[in-house]
Coordinates of C-alpha atoms in Angstrom, one line a residue:
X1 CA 0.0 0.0 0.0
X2 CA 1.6 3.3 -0.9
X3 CA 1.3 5.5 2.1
X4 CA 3.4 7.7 0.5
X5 CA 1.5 8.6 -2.2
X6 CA -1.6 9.0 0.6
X7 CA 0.4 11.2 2.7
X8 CA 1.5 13.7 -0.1
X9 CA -2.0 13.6 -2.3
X10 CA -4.6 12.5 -1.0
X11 CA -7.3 14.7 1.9
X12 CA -8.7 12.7 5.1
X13 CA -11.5 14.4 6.6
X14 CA -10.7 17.7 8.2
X15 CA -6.7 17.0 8.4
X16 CA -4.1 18.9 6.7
X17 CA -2.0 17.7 3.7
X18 CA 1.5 19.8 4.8
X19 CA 1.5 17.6 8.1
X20 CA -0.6 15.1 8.1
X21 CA -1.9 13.2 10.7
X22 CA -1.0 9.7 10.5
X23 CA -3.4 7.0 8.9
X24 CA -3.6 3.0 9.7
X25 CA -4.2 1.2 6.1
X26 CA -6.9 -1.5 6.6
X27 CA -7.1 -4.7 4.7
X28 CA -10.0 -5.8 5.1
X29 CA -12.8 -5.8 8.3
X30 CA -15.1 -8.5 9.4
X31 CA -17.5 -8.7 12.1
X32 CA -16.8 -5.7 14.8
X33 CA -12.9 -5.5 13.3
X34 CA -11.0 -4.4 11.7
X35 CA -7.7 -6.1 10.2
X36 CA -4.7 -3.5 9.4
X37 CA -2.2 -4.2 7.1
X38 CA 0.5 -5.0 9.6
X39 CA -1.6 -8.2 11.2
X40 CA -3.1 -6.0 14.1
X41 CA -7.0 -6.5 14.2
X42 CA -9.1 -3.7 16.1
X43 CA -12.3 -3.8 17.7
X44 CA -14.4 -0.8 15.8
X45 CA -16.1 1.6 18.7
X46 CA -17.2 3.7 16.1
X47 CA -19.1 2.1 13.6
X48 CA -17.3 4.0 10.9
X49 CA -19.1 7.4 12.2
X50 CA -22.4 5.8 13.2
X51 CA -23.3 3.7 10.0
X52 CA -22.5 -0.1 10.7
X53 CA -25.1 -1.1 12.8
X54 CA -24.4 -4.6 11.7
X55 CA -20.8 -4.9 11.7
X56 CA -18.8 -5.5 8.8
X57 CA -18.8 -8.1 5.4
X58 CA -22.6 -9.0 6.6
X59 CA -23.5 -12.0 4.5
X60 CA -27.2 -10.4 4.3
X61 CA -26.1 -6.9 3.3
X62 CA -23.4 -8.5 0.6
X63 CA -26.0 -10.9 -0.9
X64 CA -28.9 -8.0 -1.0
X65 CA -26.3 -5.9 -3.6
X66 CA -24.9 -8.7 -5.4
X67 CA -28.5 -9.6 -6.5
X68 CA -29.4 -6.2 -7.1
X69 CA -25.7 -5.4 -9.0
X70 CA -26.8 -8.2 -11.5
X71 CA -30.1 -6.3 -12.5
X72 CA -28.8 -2.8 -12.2
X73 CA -26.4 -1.0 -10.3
X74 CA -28.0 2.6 -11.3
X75 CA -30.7 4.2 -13.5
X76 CA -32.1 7.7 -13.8
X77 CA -35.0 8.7 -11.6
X78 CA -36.3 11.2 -13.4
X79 CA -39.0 9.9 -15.6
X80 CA -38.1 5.8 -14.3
X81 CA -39.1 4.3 -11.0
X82 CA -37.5 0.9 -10.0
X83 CA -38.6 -1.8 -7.4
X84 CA -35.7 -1.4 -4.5
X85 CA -37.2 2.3 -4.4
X86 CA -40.6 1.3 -4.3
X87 CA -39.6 -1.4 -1.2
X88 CA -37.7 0.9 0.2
X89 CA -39.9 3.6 0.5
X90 CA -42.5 1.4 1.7
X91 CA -40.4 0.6 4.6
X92 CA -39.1 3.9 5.3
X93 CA -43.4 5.0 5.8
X94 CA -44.1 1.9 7.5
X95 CA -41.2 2.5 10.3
X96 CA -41.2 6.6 11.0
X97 CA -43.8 8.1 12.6
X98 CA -47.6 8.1 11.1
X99 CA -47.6 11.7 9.7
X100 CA -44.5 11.0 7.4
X101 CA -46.0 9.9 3.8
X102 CA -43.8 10.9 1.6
X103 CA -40.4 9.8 0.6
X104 CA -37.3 11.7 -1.2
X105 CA -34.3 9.5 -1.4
X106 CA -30.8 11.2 -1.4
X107 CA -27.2 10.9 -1.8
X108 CA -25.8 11.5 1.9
X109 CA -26.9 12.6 5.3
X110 CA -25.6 16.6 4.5
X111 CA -27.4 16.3 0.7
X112 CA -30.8 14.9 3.0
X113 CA -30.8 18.4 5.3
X114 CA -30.4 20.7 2.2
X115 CA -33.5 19.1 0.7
X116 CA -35.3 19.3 4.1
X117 CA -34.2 22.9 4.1
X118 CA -35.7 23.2 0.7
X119 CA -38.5 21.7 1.6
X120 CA -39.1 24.2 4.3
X121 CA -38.2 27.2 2.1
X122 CA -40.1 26.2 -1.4
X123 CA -43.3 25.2 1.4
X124 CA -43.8 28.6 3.0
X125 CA -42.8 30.1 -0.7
X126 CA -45.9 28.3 -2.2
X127 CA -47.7 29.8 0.7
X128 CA -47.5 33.2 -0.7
X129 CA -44.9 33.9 2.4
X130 CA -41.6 34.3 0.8
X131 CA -40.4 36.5 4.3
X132 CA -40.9 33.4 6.1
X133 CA -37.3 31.8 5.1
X134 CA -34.7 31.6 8.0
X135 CA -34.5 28.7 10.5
X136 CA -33.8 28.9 13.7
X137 CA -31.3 26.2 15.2
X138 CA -30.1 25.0 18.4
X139 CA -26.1 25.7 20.0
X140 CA -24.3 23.0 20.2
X141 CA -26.5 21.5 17.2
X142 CA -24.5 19.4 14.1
X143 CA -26.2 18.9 10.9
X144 CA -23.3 18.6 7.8
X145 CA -20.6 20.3 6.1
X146 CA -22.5 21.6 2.6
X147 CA -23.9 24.9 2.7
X148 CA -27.3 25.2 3.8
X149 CA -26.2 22.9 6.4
X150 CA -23.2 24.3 7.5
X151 CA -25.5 27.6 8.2
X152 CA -27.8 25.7 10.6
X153 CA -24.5 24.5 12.4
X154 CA -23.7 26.0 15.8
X155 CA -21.3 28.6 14.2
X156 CA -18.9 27.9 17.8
X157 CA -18.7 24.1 18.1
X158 CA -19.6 23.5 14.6
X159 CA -16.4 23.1 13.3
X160 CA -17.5 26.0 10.2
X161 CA -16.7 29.0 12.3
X162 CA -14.5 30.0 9.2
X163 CA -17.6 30.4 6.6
X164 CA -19.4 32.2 8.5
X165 CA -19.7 35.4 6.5
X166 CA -20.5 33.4 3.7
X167 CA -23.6 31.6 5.1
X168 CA -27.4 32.6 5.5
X169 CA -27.7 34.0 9.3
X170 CA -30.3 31.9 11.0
X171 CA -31.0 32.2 14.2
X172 CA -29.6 30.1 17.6
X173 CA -31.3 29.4 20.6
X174 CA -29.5 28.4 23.5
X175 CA -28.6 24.3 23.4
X176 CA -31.1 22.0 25.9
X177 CA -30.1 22.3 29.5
X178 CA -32.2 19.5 31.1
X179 CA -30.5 16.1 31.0
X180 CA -32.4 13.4 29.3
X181 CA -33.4 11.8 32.9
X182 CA -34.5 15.3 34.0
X183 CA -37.7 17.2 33.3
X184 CA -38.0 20.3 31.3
X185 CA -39.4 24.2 32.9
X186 CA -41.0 26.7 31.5
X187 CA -37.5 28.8 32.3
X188 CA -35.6 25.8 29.9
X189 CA -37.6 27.0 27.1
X190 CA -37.8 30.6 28.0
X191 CA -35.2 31.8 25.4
X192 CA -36.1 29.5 22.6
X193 CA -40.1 31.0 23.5
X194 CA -38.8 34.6 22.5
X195 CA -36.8 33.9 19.7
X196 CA -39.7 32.1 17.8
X197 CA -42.1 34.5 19.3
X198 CA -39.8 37.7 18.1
X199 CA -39.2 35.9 14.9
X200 CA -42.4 34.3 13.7
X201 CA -42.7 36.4 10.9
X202 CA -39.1 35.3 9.1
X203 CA -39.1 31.8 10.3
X204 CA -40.0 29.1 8.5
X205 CA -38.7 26.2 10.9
X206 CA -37.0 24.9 13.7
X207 CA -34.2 22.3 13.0
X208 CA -33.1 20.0 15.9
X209 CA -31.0 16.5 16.4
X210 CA -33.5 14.7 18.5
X211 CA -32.8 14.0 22.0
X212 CA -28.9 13.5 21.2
X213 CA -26.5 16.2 19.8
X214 CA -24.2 14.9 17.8
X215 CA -20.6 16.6 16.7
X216 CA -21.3 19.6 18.4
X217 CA -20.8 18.1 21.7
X218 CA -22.4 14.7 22.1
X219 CA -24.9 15.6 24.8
X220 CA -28.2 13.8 25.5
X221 CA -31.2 16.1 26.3
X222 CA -34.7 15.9 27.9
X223 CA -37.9 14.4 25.7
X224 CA -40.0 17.1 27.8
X225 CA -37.8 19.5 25.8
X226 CA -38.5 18.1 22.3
X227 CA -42.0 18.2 23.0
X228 CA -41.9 21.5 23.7
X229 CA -40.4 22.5 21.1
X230 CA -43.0 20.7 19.2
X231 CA -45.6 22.6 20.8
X232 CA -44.2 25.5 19.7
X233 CA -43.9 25.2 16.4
X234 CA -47.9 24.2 16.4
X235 CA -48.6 27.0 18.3
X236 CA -46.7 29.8 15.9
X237 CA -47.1 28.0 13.0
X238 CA -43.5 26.7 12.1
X239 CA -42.2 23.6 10.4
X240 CA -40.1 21.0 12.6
X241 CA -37.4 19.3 10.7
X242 CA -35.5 16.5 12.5
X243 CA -31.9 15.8 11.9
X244 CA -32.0 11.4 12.6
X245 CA -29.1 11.2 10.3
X246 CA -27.0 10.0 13.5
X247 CA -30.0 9.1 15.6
X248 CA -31.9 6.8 13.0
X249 CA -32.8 2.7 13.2
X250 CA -32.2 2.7 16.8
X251 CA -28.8 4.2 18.0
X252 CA -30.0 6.1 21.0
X253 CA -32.4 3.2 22.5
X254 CA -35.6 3.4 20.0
X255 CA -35.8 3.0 16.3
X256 CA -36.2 6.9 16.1
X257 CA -35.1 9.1 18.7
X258 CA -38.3 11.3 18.4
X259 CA -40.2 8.5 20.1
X260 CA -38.7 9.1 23.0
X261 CA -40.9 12.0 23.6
X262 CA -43.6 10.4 21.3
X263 CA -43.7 13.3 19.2
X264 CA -43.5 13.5 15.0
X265 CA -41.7 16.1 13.2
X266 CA -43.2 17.6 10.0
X267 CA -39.9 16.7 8.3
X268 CA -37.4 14.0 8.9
X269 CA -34.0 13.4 7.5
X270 CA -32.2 10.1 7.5
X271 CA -28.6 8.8 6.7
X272 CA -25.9 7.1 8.3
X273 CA -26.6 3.8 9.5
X274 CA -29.8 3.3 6.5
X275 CA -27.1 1.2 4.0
X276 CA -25.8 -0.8 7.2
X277 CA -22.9 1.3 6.2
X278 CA -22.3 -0.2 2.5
X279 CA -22.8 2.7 1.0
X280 CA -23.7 6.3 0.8
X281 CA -27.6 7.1 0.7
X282 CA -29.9 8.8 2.5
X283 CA -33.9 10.1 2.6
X284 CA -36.1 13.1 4.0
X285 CA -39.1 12.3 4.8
X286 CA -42.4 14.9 5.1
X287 CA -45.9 15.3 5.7
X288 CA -49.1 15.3 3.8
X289 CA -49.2 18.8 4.3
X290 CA -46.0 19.8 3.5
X291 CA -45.9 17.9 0.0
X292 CA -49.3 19.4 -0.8
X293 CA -48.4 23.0 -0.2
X294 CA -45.5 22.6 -2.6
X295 CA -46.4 21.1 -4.8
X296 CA -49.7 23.5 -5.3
X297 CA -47.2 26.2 -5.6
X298 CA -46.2 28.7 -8.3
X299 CA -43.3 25.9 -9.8
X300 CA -45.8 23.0 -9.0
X301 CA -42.8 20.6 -8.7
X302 CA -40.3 20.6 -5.8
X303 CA -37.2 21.9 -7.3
X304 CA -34.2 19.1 -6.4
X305 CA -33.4 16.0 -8.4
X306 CA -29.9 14.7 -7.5
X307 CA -28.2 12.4 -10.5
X308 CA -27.9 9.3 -7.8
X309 CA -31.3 9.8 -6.6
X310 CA -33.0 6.8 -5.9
X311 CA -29.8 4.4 -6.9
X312 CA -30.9 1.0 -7.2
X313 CA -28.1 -0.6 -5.6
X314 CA -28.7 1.4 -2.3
X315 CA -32.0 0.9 -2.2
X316 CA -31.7 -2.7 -2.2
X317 CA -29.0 -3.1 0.6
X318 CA -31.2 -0.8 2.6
X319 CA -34.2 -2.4 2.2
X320 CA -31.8 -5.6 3.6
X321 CA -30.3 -3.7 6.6
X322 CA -33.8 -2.1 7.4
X323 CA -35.2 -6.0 7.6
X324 CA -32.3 -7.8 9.2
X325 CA -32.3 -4.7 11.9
X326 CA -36.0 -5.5 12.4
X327 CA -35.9 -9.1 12.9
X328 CA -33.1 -8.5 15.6
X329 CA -33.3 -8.4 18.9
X330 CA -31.8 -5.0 18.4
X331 CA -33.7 -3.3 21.4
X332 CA -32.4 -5.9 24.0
X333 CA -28.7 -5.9 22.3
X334 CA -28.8 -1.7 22.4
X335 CA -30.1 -2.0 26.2
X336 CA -27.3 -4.2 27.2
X337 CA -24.4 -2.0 25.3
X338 CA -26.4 1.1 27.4
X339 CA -26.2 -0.9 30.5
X340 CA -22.5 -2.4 30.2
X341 CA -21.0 1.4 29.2
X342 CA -22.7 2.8 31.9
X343 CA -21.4 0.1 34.7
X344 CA -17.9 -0.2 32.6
X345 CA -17.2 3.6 32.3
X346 CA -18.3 4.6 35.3
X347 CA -14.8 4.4 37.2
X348 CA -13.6 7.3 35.1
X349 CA -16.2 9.7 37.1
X350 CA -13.3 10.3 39.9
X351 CA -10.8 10.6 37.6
X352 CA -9.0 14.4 37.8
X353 CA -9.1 15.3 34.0
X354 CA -12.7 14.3 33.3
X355 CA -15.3 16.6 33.3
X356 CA -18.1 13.9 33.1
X357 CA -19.5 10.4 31.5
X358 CA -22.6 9.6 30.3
X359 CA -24.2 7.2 28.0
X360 CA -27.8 6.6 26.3
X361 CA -28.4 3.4 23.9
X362 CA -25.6 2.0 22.0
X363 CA -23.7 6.0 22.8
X364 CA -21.2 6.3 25.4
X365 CA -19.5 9.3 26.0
X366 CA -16.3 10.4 28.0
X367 CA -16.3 14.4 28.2
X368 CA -12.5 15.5 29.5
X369 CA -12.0 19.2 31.1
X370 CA -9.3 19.9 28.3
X371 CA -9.2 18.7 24.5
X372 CA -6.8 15.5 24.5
X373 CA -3.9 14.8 22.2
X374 CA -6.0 13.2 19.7
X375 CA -3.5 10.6 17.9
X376 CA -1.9 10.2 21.2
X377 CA -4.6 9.0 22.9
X378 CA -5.5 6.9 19.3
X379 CA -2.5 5.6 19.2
X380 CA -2.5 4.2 23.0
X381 CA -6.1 3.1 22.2
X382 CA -4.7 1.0 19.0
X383 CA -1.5 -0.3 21.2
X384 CA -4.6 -2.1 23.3
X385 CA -6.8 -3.3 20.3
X386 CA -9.2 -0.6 19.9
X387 CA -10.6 2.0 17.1
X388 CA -11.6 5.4 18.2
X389 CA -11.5 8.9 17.7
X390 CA -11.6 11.5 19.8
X391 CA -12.3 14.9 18.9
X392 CA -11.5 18.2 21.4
X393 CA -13.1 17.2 24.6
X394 CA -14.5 14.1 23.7
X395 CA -14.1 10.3 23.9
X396 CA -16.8 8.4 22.5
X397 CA -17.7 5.1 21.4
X398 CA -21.1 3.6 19.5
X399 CA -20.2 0.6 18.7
X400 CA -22.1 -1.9 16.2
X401 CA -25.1 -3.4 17.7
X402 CA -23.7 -7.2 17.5
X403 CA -20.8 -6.0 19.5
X404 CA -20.4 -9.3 22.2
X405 CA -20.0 -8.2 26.2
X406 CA -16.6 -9.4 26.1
X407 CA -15.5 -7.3 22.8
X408 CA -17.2 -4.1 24.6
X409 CA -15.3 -5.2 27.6
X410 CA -12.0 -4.5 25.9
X411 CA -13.0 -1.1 24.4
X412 CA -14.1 0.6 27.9
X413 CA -11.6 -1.4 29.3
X414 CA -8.9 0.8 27.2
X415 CA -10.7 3.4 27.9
X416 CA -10.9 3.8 31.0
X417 CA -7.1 2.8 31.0
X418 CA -6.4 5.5 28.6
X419 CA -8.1 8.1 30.0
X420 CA -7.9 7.2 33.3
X421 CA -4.0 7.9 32.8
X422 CA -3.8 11.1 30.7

């Protein structure tokens, strides 16, 4: 393998090409591992950023595209329709909540929030309310690195601080102070309250992570404060769009995180983990309501149409990771990963240099008073047969669901070694 030739030409995600940080080639993974090129095998904690929910080479997943690759890998969408989008629509309404009907499939998690920020826009447009088109978002919130995304960003934590006079201004209310295990005030709200009521005129809708915040800081928040925001976008008249690109087919505990505070947003984006992590796709999902009012607009059509759209080959393999997922025992194996990261982690409460731990489904999180030395601590994580990777203050893991008790065992175990030892 010509590291070489990586380390002079070719861009990892948000690293530098004058010094590089260092990269581990990988031959092949299997299972929960993955197998380097120098013999060493580590146990994945991230699930290559959320998506494989299954592990790795999953005879199900490989079979599903292999059948498919043999009909078609890809056709148009405009003017076609094939059967893996049909199937896979049908599941996609079947599994989210009631209100979601109808179905646009995309390229990638970032592609699926422009298009439900389109949505929003093109909706209050057809309305005959043009002034209604900024969003208001939530600090600490994470939605994607293209454009319309990066604007919804917290323009602090992130990470796009830099294109920030070249974005739409939206607005920011403050991120969710109430703990997922605590209940929400009327005080918690307060600030969000006046922003929407201040701004009801300009905003078109509210865009949120459900229950867990992402890259902006990996913190788990009270339902009671999802449904209030709920409320308030019924009550002034505003869209909800929810960001499950991270959250989706059952990472924090339920299939959606929005069920945790039994509440359905008027649009939905998913990503991630819906290939099983073969592939790139992703959907947004909306409302009766919200199609209609387009689509009676002045351009009568909703104006995206991405060349991959709909691509039969990931389609198929999500259809085949939404249906192995489902006849799991996925809800008792996410409890048990909750449980053991809770127990497991917990000795690194008392230790000096962190600031706190926490975890929620198959999410455990280690949040340290001071950014660590990211490929230090990697590296010692590696020397003990582990993948992870830390960014500023955090250590996290969210590892695939068919990770076994004694392969979770190891990764805490580093860990809390690790960390434990800074």
């Amino acid at each position: 393998m010509d590291l070489d030739f990586d380390r002079q030409h070719i861009w990892h995600p948000y690293s530098s090409l004058i010094d590089p940080p260092p990269v581990y080639p990988v031959a092949r993974a299997e299972g929960v591992r993955l197998y380097l090129e120098d013999g060493r095998s580590l146990i994945d904690g991230m699930s290559s950023w959320w998506c494989t929910l299954h592990g790795y080479n999953v005879p199900e997943l490989n079979r599903a595209m292999r059948e498919q690759m043999e009909k078609m890998s890809h056709v148009m969408f405009g003017g076609l329709t094939h059967e893996p989008a049909i199937e896979l629509s049908k599941k996609l309404v079947e599994i989210t909540p009631a209100p979601l009907q109808r179905v646009f499939l995309a390229d990638s998690g970032s592609v699926s929030v422009e298009v439900s920020i389109k949505m929003a826009l093109q909706y209050w447009q057809s309305q005959g309310r043009p002034e209604k088109n900024r969003l208001l978002a939530l600090r600490n919130g994470y939605h994607g690195d293209t454009f319309g995304a990066m604007a919804t960003c917290d323009p602090v934590t992130g990470m796009h601080h830099l294109f920030a006079s070249h974005l739409t201004q939206h607005l920011f209310a403050p991120a969710p102070k109430p703990n997922f295990d605590e209940p929400c005030s009327d005080e918690d709200v307060a600030e969000l309250r006046q922003l929407v009521e201040e701004n009801r005129n300009q905003l078109a809708a509210v865009i949120l992570e459900p229950i867990v915040q992402g890259a902006g800081g990996m913190r788990f928040y009270s339902p009671e404060y999802l449904k209030r925001v709920r409320a308030l976008c019924d009550e002034y008249d505003l869209l909800l769009i929810a960001d499950e690109i991270a959250t989706g087919f059952g990472r924090s505990g339920k299939l959606f995180a929005c069920e945790h505070a039994g509440i359905s947003p008027d649009i939905l984006t998913l990503g991630k983990a819906l290939t099983g992590g073969t592939m790139t796709m992703a959907a947004t999902l909306c409302t009766d309501r919200v199609a209609d009012g387009i689509c009676r607009g002045e351009a009568g059509v909703f104006m995206h149409g991405p060349t991959f759209m709909g691509n039969p080959l990931a389609c198929a393999v999500s259809s085949a990771s939404i249906e192995l997922l489902l006849s799991s025992p996925w809800q008792e194996r996410v409890s048990r990963i909750e449980q053991q990261l809770r127990q497991e982690l917990a000795p690194l409460k008392d230790a000096d240099d962190v600031a706190d731990v926490r975890a929620l489904g198959a999410i455990g999180v280690v949040e340290m008073k001071q950014p660590v030395n990211m490929m230090q601590v990697q590296e010692a994580l590696i020397d003990r047969g582990v993948w992870l990777r830390p960014f500023g203050k955090l250590v996290y893991a969210m590892p695939p669901y068919v990770t076994s008790e004694e392969d979770l065992r190891q990764l805490t175990g580093a860990m809390v070694e690790v960390l434990g030892n800074l």
